[in-house]
Amino acid sequence: MALVMPGAERTPAPAAQAVDPLELVKQARKLNSEGEQDAALALYRRALERSPDLFDAHLGAGVALDLKGNYKEARQHFSKAIEVAPQDSKNLALTAMGISRAFEGDAKSASTFYRQAFDRQMTAQNVAGAAETANALGRIYLESGDLDNAFKWYQTGYETSRRQSKLTGDQIDLWDLRWAHAQARIAARRGNAQEARDKMGTVKSLLDKGSNPEQQVQYPYLVGYVDFYLKDYPGAIAELQKADQKDPFILALLGQAYEKSGDQVKAREYYEQTLLSNAHSSNNAFARPLALRKLKTR
């Protein structure tokens, strides 16, 4: 037994340093972006053990769970995120819940949360944000097959954008382009080929003005989308291959076009590529579940 000299004091072993919950969230976000949803969830849960009302952890856990397809549990975390969100993050939480509902194809429920965000933005006189939210809700309705409500909310987004003061010329062109782009897709979904082509012409004219060069990539996506719904699958494939190949929605649409063309090998390839996206977005909300369903049947 070791002897302790008179007057000497034992120095206690240093306590293990507490892990900052926000640091755990940061690590979890990185893991989620790399497709490691289970590992990310483990860290989010550790963060919530230390800080049960941590907004970022509830939001992140909901995202990871949606990507895993655990929608019911995801909604529990999004509900808590909405409850504990700081005021400047409340719309983010509402939109995340709306996207979560879209992962299940439930446009009606999704609209409840998008409308809350829209109303909050209008009350706060954030007209630009409200216009974006209305446009996003139009997209949710469109890809859910509710074409009347899609038209209504895309139009609301367009008209709300016009309420902004001091709109610059390029911003006016951008919203004109978005509105024509939406109308072309809706017309294609309705089988109205002439209207779809006319609106595509409007989009092309606006792009040719050069006021929004970053939107050029939206044109082959639009042409491919219209071709797909007008049942020109070879045309859809040719155009969609010129569009953003990191966009899961475009990849899933390519998969469907190849499937309709009878090329099951290529279809599978694109469905598999779709699943590489770990975005919590409306694009992925419609692409990822579809790709999973298609791959399970092959």
PDB file of C-alpha atoms in Angstrom:
ATOM      1  CA  MET A   1       0.000   0.000   0.000  1.00  0.00           C
ATOM      2  CA  ALA A   2       1.395   3.388  -0.958  1.00  0.00           C
ATOM      3  CA  LEU A   3       2.157   5.745   1.895  1.00  0.00           C
ATOM      4  CA  VAL A   4       0.786   9.259   1.932  1.00  0.00           C
ATOM      5  CA  MET A   5       3.137  11.812   3.423  1.00  0.00           C
ATOM      6  CA  PRO A   6       1.638  14.024   6.106  1.00  0.00           C
ATOM      7  CA  GLY A   7       0.050  17.100   4.614  1.00  0.00           C
ATOM      8  CA  ALA A   8      -0.018  15.637   1.163  1.00  0.00           C
ATOM      9  CA  GLU A   9      -3.381  15.540  -0.615  1.00  0.00           C
ATOM     10  CA  ARG A  10      -4.568  13.130  -3.241  1.00  0.00           C
ATOM     11  CA  THR A  11      -5.362  14.813  -6.527  1.00  0.00           C
ATOM     12  CA  PRO A  12      -8.653  13.478  -7.902  1.00  0.00           C
ATOM     13  CA  ALA A  13      -8.583  12.052 -11.413  1.00  0.00           C
ATOM     14  CA  PRO A  14      -9.850  14.621 -13.916  1.00  0.00           C
ATOM     15  CA  ALA A  15     -13.472  14.116 -14.874  1.00  0.00           C
ATOM     16  CA  ALA A  16     -14.186  13.132 -18.440  1.00  0.00           C
ATOM     17  CA  GLN A  17     -14.800  16.272 -20.448  1.00  0.00           C
ATOM     18  CA  ALA A  18     -18.476  16.684 -21.336  1.00  0.00           C
ATOM     19  CA  VAL A  19     -19.202  16.510 -25.044  1.00  0.00           C
ATOM     20  CA  ASP A  20     -20.857  19.627 -26.466  1.00  0.00           C
ATOM     21  CA  PRO A  21     -24.242  18.593 -27.938  1.00  0.00           C
ATOM     22  CA  LEU A  22     -23.779  21.060 -30.779  1.00  0.00           C
ATOM     23  CA  GLU A  23     -20.494  19.386 -31.669  1.00  0.00           C
ATOM     24  CA  LEU A  24     -22.336  16.055 -31.817  1.00  0.00           C
ATOM     25  CA  VAL A  25     -24.892  17.642 -34.141  1.00  0.00           C
ATOM     26  CA  LYS A  26     -22.113  18.942 -36.381  1.00  0.00           C
ATOM     27  CA  GLN A  27     -20.591  15.466 -36.628  1.00  0.00           C
ATOM     28  CA  ALA A  28     -24.009  13.918 -37.229  1.00  0.00           C
ATOM     29  CA  ARG A  29     -24.749  16.288 -40.115  1.00  0.00           C
ATOM     30  CA  LYS A  30     -21.508  15.264 -41.807  1.00  0.00           C
ATOM     31  CA  LEU A  31     -22.310  11.574 -41.396  1.00  0.00           C
ATOM     32  CA  ASN A  32     -25.813  12.100 -42.769  1.00  0.00           C
ATOM     33  CA  SER A  33     -24.461  13.915 -45.828  1.00  0.00           C
ATOM     34  CA  GLU A  34     -22.216  10.892 -46.447  1.00  0.00           C
ATOM     35  CA  GLY A  35     -25.161   8.504 -46.337  1.00  0.00           C
ATOM     36  CA  GLU A  36     -24.429   7.193 -42.836  1.00  0.00           C
ATOM     37  CA  GLN A  37     -27.913   7.730 -41.422  1.00  0.00           C
ATOM     38  CA  ASP A  38     -27.635   5.151 -38.614  1.00  0.00           C
ATOM     39  CA  ALA A  39     -24.374   6.616 -37.343  1.00  0.00           C
ATOM     40  CA  ALA A  40     -25.807  10.120 -37.620  1.00  0.00           C
ATOM     41  CA  LEU A  41     -28.883   9.127 -35.621  1.00  0.00           C
ATOM     42  CA  ALA A  42     -26.724   7.664 -32.866  1.00  0.00           C
ATOM     43  CA  LEU A  43     -25.030  11.053 -32.461  1.00  0.00           C
ATOM     44  CA  TYR A  44     -28.273  12.998 -32.636  1.00  0.00           C
ATOM     45  CA  ARG A  45     -29.664  10.798 -29.859  1.00  0.00           C
ATOM     46  CA  ARG A  46     -26.574  11.362 -27.735  1.00  0.00           C
ATOM     47  CA  ALA A  47     -27.002  15.102 -28.232  1.00  0.00           C
ATOM     48  CA  LEU A  48     -30.653  14.864 -27.159  1.00  0.00           C
ATOM     49  CA  GLU A  49     -29.716  12.900 -24.040  1.00  0.00           C
ATOM     50  CA  ARG A  50     -27.639  15.907 -22.998  1.00  0.00           C
ATOM     51  CA  SER A  51     -30.031  18.556 -24.283  1.00  0.00           C
ATOM     52  CA  PRO A  52     -33.579  17.191 -24.817  1.00  0.00           C
ATOM     53  CA  ASP A  53     -34.942  20.398 -26.362  1.00  0.00           C
ATOM     54  CA  LEU A  54     -32.074  21.021 -28.760  1.00  0.00           C
ATOM     55  CA  PHE A  55     -33.675  22.280 -31.963  1.00  0.00           C
ATOM     56  CA  ASP A  56     -30.814  21.344 -34.298  1.00  0.00           C
ATOM     57  CA  ALA A  57     -30.732  17.770 -33.001  1.00  0.00           C
ATOM     58  CA  HIS A  58     -34.465  17.222 -33.447  1.00  0.00           C
ATOM     59  CA  LEU A  59     -34.351  18.735 -36.941  1.00  0.00           C
ATOM     60  CA  GLY A  60     -31.343  16.637 -37.935  1.00  0.00           C
ATOM     61  CA  ALA A  61     -32.797  13.436 -36.510  1.00  0.00           C
ATOM     62  CA  GLY A  62     -35.982  13.992 -38.498  1.00  0.00           C
ATOM     63  CA  VAL A  63     -33.971  14.428 -41.693  1.00  0.00           C
ATOM     64  CA  ALA A  64     -31.970  11.224 -41.140  1.00  0.00           C
ATOM     65  CA  LEU A  65     -35.115   9.261 -40.310  1.00  0.00           C
ATOM     66  CA  ASP A  66     -36.895  10.461 -43.456  1.00  0.00           C
ATOM     67  CA  LEU A  67     -33.949   9.311 -45.551  1.00  0.00           C
ATOM     68  CA  LYS A  68     -34.175   5.911 -43.847  1.00  0.00           C
ATOM     69  CA  GLY A  69     -37.892   5.753 -44.559  1.00  0.00           C
ATOM     70  CA  ASN A  70     -38.869   5.910 -40.866  1.00  0.00           C
ATOM     71  CA  TYR A  71     -41.447   8.609 -41.497  1.00  0.00           C
ATOM     72  CA  LYS A  72     -43.541   8.260 -38.334  1.00  0.00           C
ATOM     73  CA  GLU A  73     -40.533   8.699 -36.040  1.00  0.00           C
ATOM     74  CA  ALA A  74     -39.225  11.503 -38.256  1.00  0.00           C
ATOM     75  CA  ARG A  75     -42.485  13.429 -37.773  1.00  0.00           C
ATOM     76  CA  GLN A  76     -42.134  13.134 -33.987  1.00  0.00           C
ATOM     77  CA  HIS A  77     -38.775  14.902 -34.160  1.00  0.00           C
ATOM     78  CA  PHE A  78     -40.044  17.528 -36.609  1.00  0.00           C
ATOM     79  CA  SER A  79     -43.023  18.212 -34.339  1.00  0.00           C
ATOM     80  CA  LYS A  80     -40.649  18.810 -31.449  1.00  0.00           C
ATOM     81  CA  ALA A  81     -38.416  20.947 -33.663  1.00  0.00           C
ATOM     82  CA  ILE A  82     -41.405  23.155 -34.525  1.00  0.00           C
ATOM     83  CA  GLU A  83     -42.273  23.410 -30.828  1.00  0.00           C
ATOM     84  CA  VAL A  84     -38.782  24.412 -29.612  1.00  0.00           C
ATOM     85  CA  ALA A  85     -37.597  26.354 -32.692  1.00  0.00           C
ATOM     86  CA  PRO A  86     -36.310  29.885 -32.183  1.00  0.00           C
ATOM     87  CA  GLN A  87     -38.569  32.344 -33.973  1.00  0.00           C
ATOM     88  CA  ASP A  88     -36.083  32.843 -36.796  1.00  0.00           C
ATOM     89  CA  SER A  89     -35.962  29.059 -37.384  1.00  0.00           C
ATOM     90  CA  LYS A  90     -39.689  28.317 -37.101  1.00  0.00           C
ATOM     91  CA  ASN A  91     -40.290  28.481 -40.858  1.00  0.00           C
ATOM     92  CA  LEU A  92     -37.358  26.146 -41.448  1.00  0.00           C
ATOM     93  CA  ALA A  93     -38.949  23.591 -39.114  1.00  0.00           C
ATOM     94  CA  LEU A  94     -42.382  23.982 -40.716  1.00  0.00           C
ATOM     95  CA  THR A  95     -40.935  23.493 -44.180  1.00  0.00           C
ATOM     96  CA  ALA A  96     -38.973  20.437 -43.039  1.00  0.00           C
ATOM     97  CA  MET A  97     -42.207  18.901 -41.764  1.00  0.00           C
ATOM     98  CA  GLY A  98     -43.868  19.714 -45.088  1.00  0.00           C
ATOM     99  CA  ILE A  99     -41.074  17.945 -46.952  1.00  0.00           C
ATOM    100  CA  SER A 100     -41.390  15.001 -44.556  1.00  0.00           C
ATOM    101  CA  ARG A 101     -45.050  14.673 -45.504  1.00  0.00           C
ATOM    102  CA  ALA A 102     -44.061  14.830 -49.164  1.00  0.00           C
ATOM    103  CA  PHE A 103     -41.746  11.845 -48.626  1.00  0.00           C
ATOM    104  CA  GLU A 104     -44.965   9.925 -47.911  1.00  0.00           C
ATOM    105  CA  GLY A 105     -46.757  11.486 -50.886  1.00  0.00           C
ATOM    106  CA  ASP A 106     -49.193  13.309 -48.612  1.00  0.00           C
ATOM    107  CA  ALA A 107     -49.588  16.687 -50.301  1.00  0.00           C
ATOM    108  CA  LYS A 108     -52.638  17.620 -48.241  1.00  0.00           C
ATOM    109  CA  SER A 109     -50.753  17.325 -44.948  1.00  0.00           C
ATOM    110  CA  ALA A 110     -47.634  18.918 -46.436  1.00  0.00           C
ATOM    111  CA  SER A 111     -49.673  21.944 -47.479  1.00  0.00           C
ATOM    112  CA  THR A 112     -50.719  22.545 -43.855  1.00  0.00           C
ATOM    113  CA  PHE A 113     -47.135  23.299 -42.890  1.00  0.00           C
ATOM    114  CA  TYR A 114     -46.189  25.208 -46.033  1.00  0.00           C
ATOM    115  CA  ARG A 115     -49.246  27.417 -45.572  1.00  0.00           C
ATOM    116  CA  GLN A 116     -48.258  28.162 -41.988  1.00  0.00           C
ATOM    117  CA  ALA A 117     -44.828  29.239 -43.182  1.00  0.00           C
ATOM    118  CA  PHE A 118     -46.384  31.301 -45.980  1.00  0.00           C
ATOM    119  CA  ASP A 119     -48.749  33.075 -43.562  1.00  0.00           C
ATOM    120  CA  ARG A 120     -45.921  33.796 -41.119  1.00  0.00           C
ATOM    121  CA  GLN A 121     -43.815  35.277 -43.910  1.00  0.00           C
ATOM    122  CA  MET A 122     -46.652  37.454 -45.149  1.00  0.00           C
ATOM    123  CA  THR A 123     -47.348  38.671 -41.612  1.00  0.00           C
ATOM    124  CA  ALA A 124     -43.662  39.523 -41.240  1.00  0.00           C
ATOM    125  CA  GLN A 125     -43.815  41.290 -44.630  1.00  0.00           C
ATOM    126  CA  ASN A 126     -41.220  38.878 -45.977  1.00  0.00           C
ATOM    127  CA  VAL A 127     -42.839  38.929 -49.404  1.00  0.00           C
ATOM    128  CA  ALA A 128     -39.847  37.384 -51.184  1.00  0.00           C
ATOM    129  CA  GLY A 129     -39.791  34.444 -48.776  1.00  0.00           C
ATOM    130  CA  ALA A 130     -43.562  33.983 -49.058  1.00  0.00           C
ATOM    131  CA  ALA A 131     -43.323  33.867 -52.857  1.00  0.00           C
ATOM    132  CA  GLU A 132     -40.653  31.146 -52.635  1.00  0.00           C
ATOM    133  CA  THR A 133     -42.774  29.150 -50.183  1.00  0.00           C
ATOM    134  CA  ALA A 134     -45.849  29.365 -52.416  1.00  0.00           C
ATOM    135  CA  ASN A 135     -43.771  28.183 -55.359  1.00  0.00           C
ATOM    136  CA  ALA A 136     -42.436  25.273 -53.298  1.00  0.00           C
ATOM    137  CA  LEU A 137     -45.976  24.255 -52.352  1.00  0.00           C
ATOM    138  CA  GLY A 138     -46.958  24.387 -56.021  1.00  0.00           C
ATOM    139  CA  ARG A 139     -44.196  21.866 -56.707  1.00  0.00           C
ATOM    140  CA  ILE A 140     -45.435  19.572 -53.931  1.00  0.00           C
ATOM    141  CA  TYR A 141     -48.931  19.582 -55.399  1.00  0.00           C
ATOM    142  CA  LEU A 142     -47.672  19.087 -58.963  1.00  0.00           C
ATOM    143  CA  GLU A 143     -45.576  16.021 -58.200  1.00  0.00           C
ATOM    144  CA  SER A 144     -48.436  14.624 -56.109  1.00  0.00           C
ATOM    145  CA  GLY A 145     -50.710  14.864 -59.149  1.00  0.00           C
ATOM    146  CA  ASP A 146     -52.986  17.633 -57.800  1.00  0.00           C
ATOM    147  CA  LEU A 147     -52.724  19.864 -60.850  1.00  0.00           C
ATOM    148  CA  ASP A 148     -55.413  22.384 -59.898  1.00  0.00           C
ATOM    149  CA  ASN A 149     -53.777  23.208 -56.573  1.00  0.00           C
ATOM    150  CA  ALA A 150     -50.370  23.193 -58.257  1.00  0.00           C
ATOM    151  CA  PHE A 151     -51.549  25.895 -60.665  1.00  0.00           C
ATOM    152  CA  LYS A 152     -53.126  27.867 -57.818  1.00  0.00           C
ATOM    153  CA  TRP A 153     -49.975  27.934 -55.681  1.00  0.00           C
ATOM    154  CA  TYR A 154     -47.552  28.566 -58.529  1.00  0.00           C
ATOM    155  CA  GLN A 155     -49.779  31.489 -59.502  1.00  0.00           C
ATOM    156  CA  THR A 156     -49.830  32.670 -55.882  1.00  0.00           C
ATOM    157  CA  GLY A 157     -46.034  32.565 -55.844  1.00  0.00           C
ATOM    158  CA  TYR A 158     -45.862  34.562 -59.063  1.00  0.00           C
ATOM    159  CA  GLU A 159     -48.377  37.181 -57.950  1.00  0.00           C
ATOM    160  CA  THR A 160     -46.780  37.460 -54.499  1.00  0.00           C
ATOM    161  CA  SER A 161     -43.386  38.061 -56.107  1.00  0.00           C
ATOM    162  CA  ARG A 162     -44.856  41.104 -57.844  1.00  0.00           C
ATOM    163  CA  ARG A 163     -45.638  42.651 -54.464  1.00  0.00           C
ATOM    164  CA  GLN A 164     -41.943  43.113 -53.757  1.00  0.00           C
ATOM    165  CA  SER A 165     -40.796  46.714 -53.905  1.00  0.00           C
ATOM    166  CA  LYS A 166     -38.032  47.709 -56.284  1.00  0.00           C
ATOM    167  CA  LEU A 167     -37.899  44.453 -58.261  1.00  0.00           C
ATOM    168  CA  THR A 168     -34.947  44.590 -60.642  1.00  0.00           C
ATOM    169  CA  GLY A 169     -35.243  43.597 -64.275  1.00  0.00           C
ATOM    170  CA  ASP A 170     -33.466  40.276 -63.795  1.00  0.00           C
ATOM    171  CA  GLN A 171     -35.761  39.414 -60.859  1.00  0.00           C
ATOM    172  CA  ILE A 172     -38.838  40.205 -62.961  1.00  0.00           C
ATOM    173  CA  ASP A 173     -37.473  37.937 -65.704  1.00  0.00           C
ATOM    174  CA  LEU A 174     -36.755  35.193 -63.152  1.00  0.00           C
ATOM    175  CA  TRP A 175     -40.309  35.122 -61.852  1.00  0.00           C
ATOM    176  CA  ASP A 176     -41.734  35.307 -65.376  1.00  0.00           C
ATOM    177  CA  LEU A 177     -39.514  32.345 -66.228  1.00  0.00           C
ATOM    178  CA  ARG A 178     -40.592  30.345 -63.154  1.00  0.00           C
ATOM    179  CA  TRP A 179     -44.262  30.938 -63.885  1.00  0.00           C
ATOM    180  CA  ALA A 180     -43.956  29.902 -67.547  1.00  0.00           C
ATOM    181  CA  HIS A 181     -41.818  26.901 -66.522  1.00  0.00           C
ATOM    182  CA  ALA A 182     -44.514  25.769 -64.077  1.00  0.00           C
ATOM    183  CA  GLN A 183     -47.317  26.263 -66.592  1.00  0.00           C
ATOM    184  CA  ALA A 184     -45.446  24.186 -69.172  1.00  0.00           C
ATOM    185  CA  ARG A 185     -45.049  21.285 -66.748  1.00  0.00           C
ATOM    186  CA  ILE A 186     -48.677  21.453 -65.644  1.00  0.00           C
ATOM    187  CA  ALA A 187     -49.848  21.520 -69.270  1.00  0.00           C
ATOM    188  CA  ALA A 188     -47.692  18.482 -70.057  1.00  0.00           C
ATOM    189  CA  ARG A 189     -49.164  16.601 -67.102  1.00  0.00           C
ATOM    190  CA  ARG A 190     -52.621  17.394 -68.479  1.00  0.00           C
ATOM    191  CA  GLY A 191     -51.632  16.180 -71.940  1.00  0.00           C
ATOM    192  CA  ASN A 192     -51.938  19.678 -73.469  1.00  0.00           C
ATOM    193  CA  ALA A 193     -48.989  19.443 -75.848  1.00  0.00           C
ATOM    194  CA  GLN A 194     -49.505  22.759 -77.649  1.00  0.00           C
ATOM    195  CA  GLU A 195     -49.797  24.773 -74.445  1.00  0.00           C
ATOM    196  CA  ALA A 196     -46.758  23.034 -73.000  1.00  0.00           C
ATOM    197  CA  ARG A 197     -44.698  23.853 -76.105  1.00  0.00           C
ATOM    198  CA  ASP A 198     -45.922  27.464 -76.124  1.00  0.00           C
ATOM    199  CA  LYS A 199     -44.855  27.966 -72.499  1.00  0.00           C
ATOM    200  CA  MET A 200     -41.519  26.301 -73.243  1.00  0.00           C
ATOM    201  CA  GLY A 201     -41.054  28.932 -75.947  1.00  0.00           C
ATOM    202  CA  THR A 202     -41.685  31.660 -73.370  1.00  0.00           C
ATOM    203  CA  VAL A 203     -39.063  30.134 -71.078  1.00  0.00           C
ATOM    204  CA  LYS A 204     -36.551  29.949 -73.945  1.00  0.00           C
ATOM    205  CA  SER A 205     -37.137  33.605 -74.858  1.00  0.00           C
ATOM    206  CA  LEU A 206     -36.567  34.693 -71.269  1.00  0.00           C
ATOM    207  CA  LEU A 207     -33.385  32.632 -71.014  1.00  0.00           C
ATOM    208  CA  ASP A 208     -32.134  34.081 -74.292  1.00  0.00           C
ATOM    209  CA  LYS A 209     -32.267  37.545 -72.733  1.00  0.00           C
ATOM    210  CA  GLY A 210     -29.307  36.451 -70.606  1.00  0.00           C
ATOM    211  CA  SER A 211     -30.555  38.126 -67.429  1.00  0.00           C
ATOM    212  CA  ASN A 212     -30.461  34.867 -65.440  1.00  0.00           C
ATOM    213  CA  PRO A 213     -27.632  32.743 -66.904  1.00  0.00           C
ATOM    214  CA  GLU A 214     -27.626  30.373 -63.914  1.00  0.00           C
ATOM    215  CA  GLN A 215     -31.112  29.236 -64.955  1.00  0.00           C
ATOM    216  CA  GLN A 216     -29.949  27.852 -68.318  1.00  0.00           C
ATOM    217  CA  VAL A 217     -29.691  24.347 -66.827  1.00  0.00           C
ATOM    218  CA  GLN A 218     -33.436  24.455 -66.133  1.00  0.00           C
ATOM    219  CA  TYR A 219     -34.290  24.368 -69.824  1.00  0.00           C
ATOM    220  CA  PRO A 220     -33.183  20.813 -70.706  1.00  0.00           C
ATOM    221  CA  TYR A 221     -34.889  19.666 -67.504  1.00  0.00           C
ATOM    222  CA  LEU A 222     -38.096  21.380 -68.649  1.00  0.00           C
ATOM    223  CA  VAL A 223     -37.925  19.913 -72.161  1.00  0.00           C
ATOM    224  CA  GLY A 224     -37.196  16.469 -70.764  1.00  0.00           C
ATOM    225  CA  TYR A 225     -40.054  16.740 -68.265  1.00  0.00           C
ATOM    226  CA  VAL A 226     -42.506  17.799 -70.981  1.00  0.00           C
ATOM    227  CA  ASP A 227     -41.308  15.065 -73.335  1.00  0.00           C
ATOM    228  CA  PHE A 228     -41.692  12.448 -70.601  1.00  0.00           C
ATOM    229  CA  TYR A 229     -45.287  13.346 -69.806  1.00  0.00           C
ATOM    230  CA  LEU A 230     -46.128  13.610 -73.507  1.00  0.00           C
ATOM    231  CA  LYS A 231     -44.733  10.058 -73.828  1.00  0.00           C
ATOM    232  CA  ASP A 232     -41.724  10.933 -75.979  1.00  0.00           C
ATOM    233  CA  TYR A 233     -39.333   8.839 -73.896  1.00  0.00           C
ATOM    234  CA  PRO A 234     -36.284   8.929 -76.221  1.00  0.00           C
ATOM    235  CA  GLY A 235     -36.648  12.717 -76.362  1.00  0.00           C
ATOM    236  CA  ALA A 236     -36.943  12.888 -72.588  1.00  0.00           C
ATOM    237  CA  ILE A 237     -33.773  10.839 -72.139  1.00  0.00           C
ATOM    238  CA  ALA A 238     -31.786  12.992 -74.575  1.00  0.00           C
ATOM    239  CA  GLU A 239     -32.787  16.228 -72.832  1.00  0.00           C
ATOM    240  CA  LEU A 240     -32.610  15.048 -69.224  1.00  0.00           C
ATOM    241  CA  GLN A 241     -29.055  13.853 -69.772  1.00  0.00           C
ATOM    242  CA  LYS A 242     -28.148  17.523 -70.400  1.00  0.00           C
ATOM    243  CA  ALA A 243     -29.718  18.585 -67.090  1.00  0.00           C
ATOM    244  CA  ASP A 244     -28.215  18.554 -63.582  1.00  0.00           C
ATOM    245  CA  GLN A 245     -26.972  15.007 -63.034  1.00  0.00           C
ATOM    246  CA  LYS A 246     -26.721  15.549 -59.281  1.00  0.00           C
ATOM    247  CA  ASP A 247     -30.425  16.292 -58.935  1.00  0.00           C
ATOM    248  CA  PRO A 248     -32.163  13.149 -57.606  1.00  0.00           C
ATOM    249  CA  PHE A 249     -35.469  14.122 -59.207  1.00  0.00           C
ATOM    250  CA  ILE A 250     -33.884  14.304 -62.649  1.00  0.00           C
ATOM    251  CA  LEU A 251     -32.100  10.987 -62.097  1.00  0.00           C
ATOM    252  CA  ALA A 252     -35.361   9.332 -61.045  1.00  0.00           C
ATOM    253  CA  LEU A 253     -37.123  10.798 -64.090  1.00  0.00           C
ATOM    254  CA  LEU A 254     -34.368   9.403 -66.299  1.00  0.00           C
ATOM    255  CA  GLY A 255     -34.838   6.023 -64.665  1.00  0.00           C
ATOM    256  CA  GLN A 256     -38.548   6.140 -65.462  1.00  0.00           C
ATOM    257  CA  ALA A 257     -37.900   7.226 -69.048  1.00  0.00           C
ATOM    258  CA  TYR A 258     -35.505   4.321 -69.589  1.00  0.00           C
ATOM    259  CA  GLU A 259     -38.006   1.959 -67.992  1.00  0.00           C
ATOM    260  CA  LYS A 260     -40.761   3.195 -70.318  1.00  0.00           C
ATOM    261  CA  SER A 261     -38.364   2.709 -73.234  1.00  0.00           C
ATOM    262  CA  GLY A 262     -37.787  -0.910 -72.226  1.00  0.00           C
ATOM    263  CA  ASP A 263     -34.176  -0.520 -71.050  1.00  0.00           C
ATOM    264  CA  GLN A 264     -34.373  -2.082 -67.589  1.00  0.00           C
ATOM    265  CA  VAL A 265     -30.604  -2.112 -67.059  1.00  0.00           C
ATOM    266  CA  LYS A 266     -30.282   1.644 -67.554  1.00  0.00           C
ATOM    267  CA  ALA A 267     -33.404   2.251 -65.494  1.00  0.00           C
ATOM    268  CA  ARG A 268     -31.901   0.379 -62.566  1.00  0.00           C
ATOM    269  CA  GLU A 269     -28.639   2.293 -62.941  1.00  0.00           C
ATOM    270  CA  TYR A 270     -30.415   5.626 -62.626  1.00  0.00           C
ATOM    271  CA  TYR A 271     -32.593   4.496 -59.722  1.00  0.00           C
ATOM    272  CA  GLU A 272     -29.435   3.443 -57.889  1.00  0.00           C
ATOM    273  CA  GLN A 273     -27.824   6.813 -58.621  1.00  0.00           C
ATOM    274  CA  THR A 274     -30.926   8.539 -57.250  1.00  0.00           C
ATOM    275  CA  LEU A 275     -30.324   6.944 -53.845  1.00  0.00           C
ATOM    276  CA  LEU A 276     -26.884   8.570 -53.578  1.00  0.00           C
ATOM    277  CA  SER A 277     -28.542  11.865 -52.691  1.00  0.00           C
ATOM    278  CA  ASN A 278     -28.930  12.601 -48.991  1.00  0.00           C
ATOM    279  CA  ALA A 279     -30.749  15.901 -49.459  1.00  0.00           C
ATOM    280  CA  HIS A 280     -33.880  16.658 -47.469  1.00  0.00           C
ATOM    281  CA  SER A 281     -35.650  18.489 -50.278  1.00  0.00           C
ATOM    282  CA  SER A 282     -38.838  18.282 -52.283  1.00  0.00           C
ATOM    283  CA  ASN A 283     -36.790  16.908 -55.188  1.00  0.00           C
ATOM    284  CA  ASN A 284     -35.573  13.993 -53.083  1.00  0.00           C
ATOM    285  CA  ALA A 285     -38.937  13.584 -51.339  1.00  0.00           C
ATOM    286  CA  PHE A 286     -40.411  12.427 -54.646  1.00  0.00           C
ATOM    287  CA  ALA A 287     -37.308  10.759 -56.105  1.00  0.00           C
ATOM    288  CA  ARG A 288     -35.986   8.622 -53.244  1.00  0.00           C
ATOM    289  CA  PRO A 289     -39.169   6.717 -52.297  1.00  0.00           C
ATOM    290  CA  LEU A 290     -39.898   6.083 -55.971  1.00  0.00           C
ATOM    291  CA  ALA A 291     -36.385   4.737 -56.605  1.00  0.00           C
ATOM    292  CA  LEU A 292     -36.622   2.473 -53.549  1.00  0.00           C
ATOM    293  CA  ARG A 293     -39.955   1.070 -54.736  1.00  0.00           C
ATOM    294  CA  LYS A 294     -38.644   0.468 -58.228  1.00  0.00           C
ATOM    295  CA  LEU A 295     -35.501  -1.303 -57.009  1.00  0.00           C
ATOM    296  CA  LYS A 296     -37.468  -3.559 -54.677  1.00  0.00           C
ATOM    297  CA  THR A 297     -39.508  -4.884 -57.584  1.00  0.00           C
ATOM    298  CA  ARG A 298     -36.460  -5.795 -59.674  1.00  0.00           C
TER     299      ARG A 298
END
